[in-house]
Short mmCIF file of C-alpha atoms in Angstrom, two decimals:
data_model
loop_
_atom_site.label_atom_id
_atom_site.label_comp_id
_atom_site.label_asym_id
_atom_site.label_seq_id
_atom_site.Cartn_x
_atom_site.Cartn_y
_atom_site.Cartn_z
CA UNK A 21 10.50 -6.00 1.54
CA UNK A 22 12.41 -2.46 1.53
CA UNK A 23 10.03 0.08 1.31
CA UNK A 24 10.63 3.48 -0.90
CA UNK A 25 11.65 6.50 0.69
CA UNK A 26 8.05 8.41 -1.07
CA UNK A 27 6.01 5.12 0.68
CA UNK A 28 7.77 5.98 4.10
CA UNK A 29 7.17 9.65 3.41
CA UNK A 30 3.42 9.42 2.53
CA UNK A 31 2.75 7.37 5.64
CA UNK A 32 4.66 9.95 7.59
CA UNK A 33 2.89 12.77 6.39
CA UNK A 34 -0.77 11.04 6.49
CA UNK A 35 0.66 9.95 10.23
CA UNK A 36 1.29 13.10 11.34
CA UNK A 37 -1.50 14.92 9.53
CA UNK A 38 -3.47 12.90 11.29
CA UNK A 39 -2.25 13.95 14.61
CA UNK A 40 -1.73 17.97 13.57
CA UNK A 41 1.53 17.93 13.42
CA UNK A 42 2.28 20.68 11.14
CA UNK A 43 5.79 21.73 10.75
CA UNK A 44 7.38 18.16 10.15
CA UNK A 45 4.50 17.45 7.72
CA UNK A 46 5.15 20.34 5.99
CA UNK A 47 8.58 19.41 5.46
CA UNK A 48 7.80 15.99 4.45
CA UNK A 49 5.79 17.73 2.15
CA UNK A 50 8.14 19.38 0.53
CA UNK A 51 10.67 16.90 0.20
CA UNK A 52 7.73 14.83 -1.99
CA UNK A 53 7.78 17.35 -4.04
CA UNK A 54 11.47 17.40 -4.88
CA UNK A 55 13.63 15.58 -7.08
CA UNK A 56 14.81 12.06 -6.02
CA UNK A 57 18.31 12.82 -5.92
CA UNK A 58 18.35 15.88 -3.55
CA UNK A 59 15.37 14.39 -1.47
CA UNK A 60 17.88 12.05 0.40
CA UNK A 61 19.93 14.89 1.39
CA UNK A 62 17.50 17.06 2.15
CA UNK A 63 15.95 14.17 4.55
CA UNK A 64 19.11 13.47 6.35
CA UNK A 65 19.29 17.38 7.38
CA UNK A 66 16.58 16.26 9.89
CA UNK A 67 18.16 14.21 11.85
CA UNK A 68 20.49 14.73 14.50
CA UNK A 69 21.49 18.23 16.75
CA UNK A 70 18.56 19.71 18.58
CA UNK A 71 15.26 20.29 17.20
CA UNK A 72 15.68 17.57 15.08
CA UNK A 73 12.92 14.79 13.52
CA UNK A 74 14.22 12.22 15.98
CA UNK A 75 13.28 14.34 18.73
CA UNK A 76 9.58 14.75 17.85
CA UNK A 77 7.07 13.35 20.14
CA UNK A 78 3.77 13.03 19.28
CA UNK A 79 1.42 13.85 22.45
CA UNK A 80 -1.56 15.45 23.75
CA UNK A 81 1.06 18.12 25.90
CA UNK A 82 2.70 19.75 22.77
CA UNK A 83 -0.54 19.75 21.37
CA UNK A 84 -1.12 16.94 19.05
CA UNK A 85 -3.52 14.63 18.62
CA UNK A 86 -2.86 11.01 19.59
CA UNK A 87 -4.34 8.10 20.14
CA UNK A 88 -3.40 4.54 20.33
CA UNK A 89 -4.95 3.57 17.06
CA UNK A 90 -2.83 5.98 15.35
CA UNK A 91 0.50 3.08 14.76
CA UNK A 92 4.04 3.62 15.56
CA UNK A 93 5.89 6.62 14.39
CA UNK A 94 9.39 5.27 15.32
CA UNK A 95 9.12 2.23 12.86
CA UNK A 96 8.58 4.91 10.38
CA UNK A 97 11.14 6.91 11.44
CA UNK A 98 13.70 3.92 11.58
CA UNK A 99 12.81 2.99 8.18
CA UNK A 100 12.91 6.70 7.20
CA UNK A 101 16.52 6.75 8.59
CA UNK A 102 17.87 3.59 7.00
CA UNK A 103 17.05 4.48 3.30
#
């Protein structure tokens, strides 16, 4: 089943809450917030160029914390990507 683009955002931001991620989340936080219709192109301003959600990496070095338990973030970010 295709899941909505608030599901994918509320596991994002409880994912990366989580971990202490704190600039994505708040982003992902705002976009909740928004309007359906300019939430998808707000999203899609993430992605690509430098700096962008698809280069975030979740690890102990740029001071997050991780641990195996915590699930995949790329299936979310696929998902994410294809709605």
């Amino acid at each position: 089943p295709r899941l909505s683009v608030a599901t994918i955002l509320n596991d994002l931001d409880e994912l990366l809450g989580s971990a202490g991620e704190t600039f994505w989340r708040r982003k992902i936080q705002h976009a909740l917030a928004m309007p359906g219709a300019g939430r998808s192109e707000h999203i899609l301003e993430w992605f690509g160029g430098m700096g962008s959600f698809s280069d975030l990496i979740l690890c102990d070095i740029n001071g997050h914390m991780v641990s195996p338990s915590k699930g995949p973030l790329d299936h979310s970010s696929a998902s994410l990507n294809r709605v």
